[in-house]
């Protein structure tokens, strides 16, 4: 299996679907952080869900999913771009042993979805309370209440891969309750091991072999972090010369780490001076006649 999104469409029912397999993409996240197994599996499910949801949108930019919790897991963040590049990170209480179970990990809190266009158009953000006993339930609740789109998700994750399947009712293809319900009932029969171990076409064949299903060309998914030294420089400019000089006075250097890829950026006093050099306006030399 490779890292890919597989789109499919029911020809005679108002149903579209997506299947995602994240292998190297998911392992690239795990190589950068040592996540405890209960947190790892929830983050993997959220990553698969982000890929599935992004595939249903027509936009240029980034889709960002956040789970903000009150339990030992404080924050889960996944970003998926319209180019199908992904990154993910999490924050948790490292002084406690994490329990099993989604609700025990995150407690109460909220789910936030952000769509950030690349053309600097208005950013869209939706927020709902965390409802349900897992990532799939949280997202299904969001889609039903905020987007009014009937959506079902099945997600699975382990130390090697993160996978998932999405079914969504197509609004402009009629109600056809029987066709939608039949697709959901068939989807409910998928097993966790099947999602993790079988490729997309085999999963679709096993579940929907009696349906007339059209498959599209799969799209490749990959890990990529958008952090850069230039972005950190812009952040330090926004922080201001005085604040940066204060940090230098205390620590001798300014160090900024990326929570997603774990890359570290270090600025010594000379680097810091160069950041703000362009802000110094030199008075023009008087013209002599």
Coordinates of C-alpha atoms in Angstrom, one line a residue:
X1 CA 0.0 0.0 0.0
X2 CA 1.1 3.6 -0.6
X3 CA 0.0 6.9 0.8
X4 CA -3.1 7.8 -1.2
X5 CA -6.7 8.9 -1.3
X6 CA -9.2 6.8 -3.3
X7 CA -12.4 8.5 -4.3
X8 CA -15.5 6.5 -5.3
X9 CA -19.1 7.2 -6.3
X10 CA -22.2 5.2 -6.3
X11 CA -23.7 5.4 -9.7
X12 CA -27.3 4.7 -8.7
X13 CA -27.4 6.2 -5.1
X14 CA -26.7 9.6 -3.7
X15 CA -23.5 8.5 -2.1
X16 CA -19.8 9.4 -2.6
X17 CA -16.9 8.1 -0.6
X18 CA -13.2 8.4 0.1
X19 CA -10.7 5.9 1.4
X20 CA -7.3 7.0 2.8
X21 CA -4.1 5.1 3.6
X22 CA -1.3 6.9 5.4
X23 CA 1.8 4.8 5.7
X24 CA 5.1 6.9 5.3
X25 CA 3.1 10.1 5.9
X26 CA 2.0 8.8 9.3
X27 CA 5.4 7.3 10.2
X28 CA 7.0 10.7 9.4
X29 CA 4.9 12.2 12.2
X30 CA 5.8 9.4 14.6
X31 CA 9.5 9.7 13.9
X32 CA 9.5 13.3 15.2
X33 CA 7.6 12.7 18.4
X34 CA 7.4 9.9 20.9
X35 CA 3.6 9.7 21.5
X36 CA 2.2 7.3 24.0
X37 CA 0.1 4.6 22.3
X38 CA -3.4 5.9 23.4
X39 CA -2.6 9.4 22.1
X40 CA -0.8 8.1 19.0
X41 CA -3.9 6.2 17.9
X42 CA -6.3 9.1 18.4
X43 CA -3.9 11.5 16.5
X44 CA -3.6 9.0 13.7
X45 CA -7.4 8.8 13.4
X46 CA -7.7 12.6 13.3
X47 CA -5.0 12.7 10.6
X48 CA -6.9 10.2 8.5
X49 CA -10.1 12.1 9.1
X50 CA -8.4 15.4 7.9
X51 CA -7.3 13.8 4.7
X52 CA -10.8 12.4 4.1
X53 CA -12.6 15.7 4.8
X54 CA -10.1 17.7 2.7
X55 CA -10.8 15.5 -0.3
X56 CA -14.5 16.5 -0.2
X57 CA -13.7 20.2 -0.4
X58 CA -13.0 22.4 -3.4
X59 CA -10.5 24.9 -2.2
X60 CA -6.8 26.0 -2.5
X61 CA -5.2 26.3 0.9
X62 CA -5.2 24.4 4.2
X63 CA -7.7 22.5 6.3
X64 CA -6.9 22.4 10.0
X65 CA -8.6 20.2 12.5
X66 CA -8.1 20.8 16.2
X67 CA -9.4 19.0 19.3
X68 CA -8.9 21.1 22.4
X69 CA -9.4 19.0 25.5
X70 CA -9.6 19.4 29.3
X71 CA -8.1 16.0 30.0
X72 CA -4.5 14.8 30.0
X73 CA -4.5 15.5 26.2
X74 CA -4.7 19.2 25.8
X75 CA -4.5 19.7 22.1
X76 CA -4.5 17.7 18.8
X77 CA -3.8 19.5 15.6
X78 CA -3.7 18.2 12.0
X79 CA -3.2 20.2 8.9
X80 CA -3.9 19.0 5.3
X81 CA -3.4 21.2 2.3
X82 CA -5.2 21.1 -1.0
X83 CA -2.0 19.6 -2.4
X84 CA -2.5 16.6 -0.1
X85 CA 0.5 17.3 2.1
X86 CA 0.0 16.8 5.8
X87 CA 1.5 17.4 9.3
X88 CA 0.3 16.8 12.8
X89 CA 1.2 17.4 16.4
X90 CA -0.2 17.0 20.0
X91 CA 0.3 18.4 23.5
X92 CA -0.4 16.3 26.5
X93 CA 0.5 16.0 30.2
X94 CA 3.8 14.1 30.2
X95 CA 3.7 13.5 33.9
X96 CA 0.8 11.1 33.9
X97 CA 0.2 7.7 32.3
X98 CA -2.4 8.2 29.6
X99 CA -5.6 6.2 29.9
X100 CA -7.3 4.3 27.1
X101 CA -10.4 5.7 25.6
X102 CA -11.1 8.9 23.7
X103 CA -13.2 10.7 26.4
X104 CA -10.7 9.8 29.2
X105 CA -7.9 11.3 27.1
X106 CA -9.5 14.6 26.1
X107 CA -12.3 15.1 28.7
X108 CA -14.6 17.9 27.7
X109 CA -13.6 20.6 25.2
X110 CA -14.3 21.7 21.7
X111 CA -13.6 20.7 18.1
X112 CA -12.4 23.4 15.7
X113 CA -12.2 23.2 11.9
X114 CA -10.4 26.0 10.0
X115 CA -10.2 26.5 6.2
X116 CA -7.4 28.9 5.4
X117 CA -7.3 29.8 1.6
X118 CA -3.9 30.5 0.1
X119 CA -5.2 33.6 -1.7
X120 CA -5.6 35.4 1.6
X121 CA -9.4 35.4 1.2
X122 CA -11.5 35.2 4.4
X123 CA -10.6 32.3 6.7
X124 CA -13.6 30.1 7.7
X125 CA -13.7 28.6 11.2
X126 CA -16.3 26.4 12.8
X127 CA -16.4 25.4 16.4
X128 CA -18.6 22.8 18.2
X129 CA -18.4 21.1 21.6
X130 CA -16.8 17.7 21.7
X131 CA -19.6 15.2 21.3
X132 CA -19.2 11.5 21.1
X133 CA -16.8 8.7 22.1
X134 CA -14.3 9.0 19.3
X135 CA -12.9 11.1 16.5
X136 CA -15.4 9.7 14.0
X137 CA -18.3 10.6 16.3
X138 CA -16.9 14.1 16.8
X139 CA -16.6 14.8 13.1
X140 CA -20.0 13.3 12.2
X141 CA -21.6 15.5 14.8
X142 CA -19.8 18.6 13.4
X143 CA -20.8 17.8 9.8
X144 CA -24.4 17.2 10.7
X145 CA -24.8 20.3 12.9
X146 CA -22.6 22.8 11.1
X147 CA -22.5 21.7 7.5
X148 CA -25.9 19.9 7.3
X149 CA -24.2 17.1 5.4
X150 CA -24.9 13.5 6.4
X151 CA -21.4 11.9 6.8
X152 CA -20.1 8.7 8.2
X153 CA -16.5 7.9 9.0
X154 CA -14.7 4.7 10.0
X155 CA -11.1 5.3 11.3
X156 CA -8.2 3.1 12.4
X157 CA -4.6 3.8 13.4
X158 CA -1.6 2.0 14.9
X159 CA 2.2 2.4 15.0
X160 CA 2.5 1.7 11.2
X161 CA -0.4 3.4 9.5
X162 CA -3.5 5.6 9.8
X163 CA -6.5 4.8 7.6
X164 CA -10.1 5.6 7.2
X165 CA -13.2 5.6 5.1
X166 CA -15.8 8.3 4.5
X167 CA -19.3 8.0 3.1
X168 CA -21.3 11.2 2.4
X169 CA -24.7 11.8 1.0
X170 CA -24.5 13.8 -2.2
X171 CA -27.0 16.7 -1.7
X172 CA -27.9 17.3 -5.4
X173 CA -28.7 13.6 -6.3
X174 CA -32.1 13.3 -4.6
X175 CA -33.1 11.9 -1.2
X176 CA -33.1 8.2 -2.0
X177 CA -33.1 7.1 1.7
X178 CA -32.9 3.5 0.8
X179 CA -29.7 3.9 -1.2
X180 CA -28.0 6.0 1.5
X181 CA -29.1 3.7 4.3
X182 CA -27.9 0.6 2.4
X183 CA -24.5 2.2 1.8
X184 CA -24.2 3.0 5.5
X185 CA -25.2 -0.5 6.6
X186 CA -22.6 -2.0 4.3
X187 CA -20.0 0.5 5.6
X188 CA -20.8 -0.6 9.2
X189 CA -19.5 -4.1 8.4
X190 CA -15.9 -2.9 7.7
X191 CA -13.5 -4.3 10.3
X192 CA -10.6 -2.3 11.8
X193 CA -8.1 -4.9 10.5
X194 CA -9.5 -4.6 7.0
X195 CA -8.9 -0.8 7.0
X196 CA -5.4 -1.3 8.3
X197 CA -4.3 -4.2 6.1
X198 CA -6.2 -4.1 2.8
X199 CA -5.7 -1.6 0.0
X200 CA -8.6 0.7 -0.9
X201 CA -9.8 -1.2 -4.0
X202 CA -10.0 -4.4 -2.0
X203 CA -12.0 -2.7 0.8
X204 CA -14.4 -1.2 -1.7
X205 CA -14.8 -4.6 -3.5
X206 CA -15.5 -6.4 -0.2
X207 CA -18.0 -3.9 1.1
X208 CA -19.8 -2.8 -2.1
X209 CA -19.4 -5.6 -4.6
X210 CA -23.2 -5.7 -5.3
X211 CA -23.3 -1.9 -6.0
X212 CA -22.4 -0.1 -9.2
X213 CA -19.4 1.9 -7.9
X214 CA -17.2 4.2 -10.0
X215 CA -13.5 4.5 -8.9
X216 CA -11.4 7.6 -9.7
X217 CA -7.7 7.9 -10.0
X218 CA -6.0 7.8 -6.5
X219 CA -4.2 10.9 -5.3
X220 CA -0.9 10.8 -3.5
X221 CA -0.6 12.0 0.1
X222 CA 2.7 13.0 1.7
X223 CA 4.2 14.5 4.8
X224 CA 5.5 18.1 4.5
X225 CA 6.0 20.8 7.2
X226 CA 5.6 24.4 6.0
X227 CA 7.8 25.9 8.7
X228 CA 10.9 27.8 7.5
X229 CA 13.5 30.2 8.8
X230 CA 11.9 33.0 6.9
X231 CA 8.6 32.4 8.7
X232 CA 10.3 32.4 12.0
X233 CA 12.1 35.7 11.1
X234 CA 8.7 37.3 10.3
X235 CA 7.4 36.1 13.6
X236 CA 10.3 37.6 15.5
X237 CA 9.8 40.9 13.6
X238 CA 6.2 40.9 14.8
X239 CA 7.4 40.2 18.3
X240 CA 9.5 43.3 18.1
X241 CA 13.2 44.4 18.7
X242 CA 12.8 45.1 22.4
X243 CA 11.3 41.7 23.2
X244 CA 13.9 39.9 21.1
X245 CA 16.7 41.8 22.8
X246 CA 15.2 40.9 26.2
X247 CA 15.3 37.2 25.3
X248 CA 18.9 37.6 24.1
X249 CA 19.9 39.3 27.3
X250 CA 18.5 36.4 29.4
X251 CA 19.5 33.4 27.3
X252 CA 22.2 34.6 24.8
X253 CA 20.2 33.4 21.8
X254 CA 16.7 33.0 20.6
X255 CA 15.6 29.5 19.9
X256 CA 12.3 28.6 18.2
X257 CA 11.1 25.0 17.7
X258 CA 8.5 23.8 15.3
X259 CA 5.9 21.7 17.1
X260 CA 5.1 19.7 13.9
X261 CA 8.5 18.6 12.6
X262 CA 10.6 19.3 15.7
X263 CA 13.1 21.4 13.7
X264 CA 14.9 24.0 15.8
X265 CA 15.8 27.5 14.6
X266 CA 18.5 29.4 16.5
X267 CA 19.3 33.1 16.3
X268 CA 22.4 34.6 18.0
X269 CA 22.8 38.4 18.6
X270 CA 24.3 38.9 15.1
X271 CA 21.3 37.1 13.5
X272 CA 18.9 39.1 15.5
X273 CA 20.5 42.4 14.5
X274 CA 20.2 41.4 10.8
X275 CA 16.4 40.7 11.4
X276 CA 15.8 44.4 12.3
X277 CA 18.5 46.0 10.2
X278 CA 16.0 46.8 7.4
X279 CA 13.9 48.7 10.0
X280 CA 16.6 51.2 10.5
X281 CA 16.1 54.1 8.2
X282 CA 19.3 56.0 7.4
X283 CA 18.8 59.7 7.0
X284 CA 19.8 61.0 3.5
X285 CA 23.1 62.7 3.1
X286 CA 22.7 66.4 2.4
X287 CA 23.5 67.4 -1.2
X288 CA 26.4 69.8 -1.4
X289 CA 26.3 72.5 -4.0

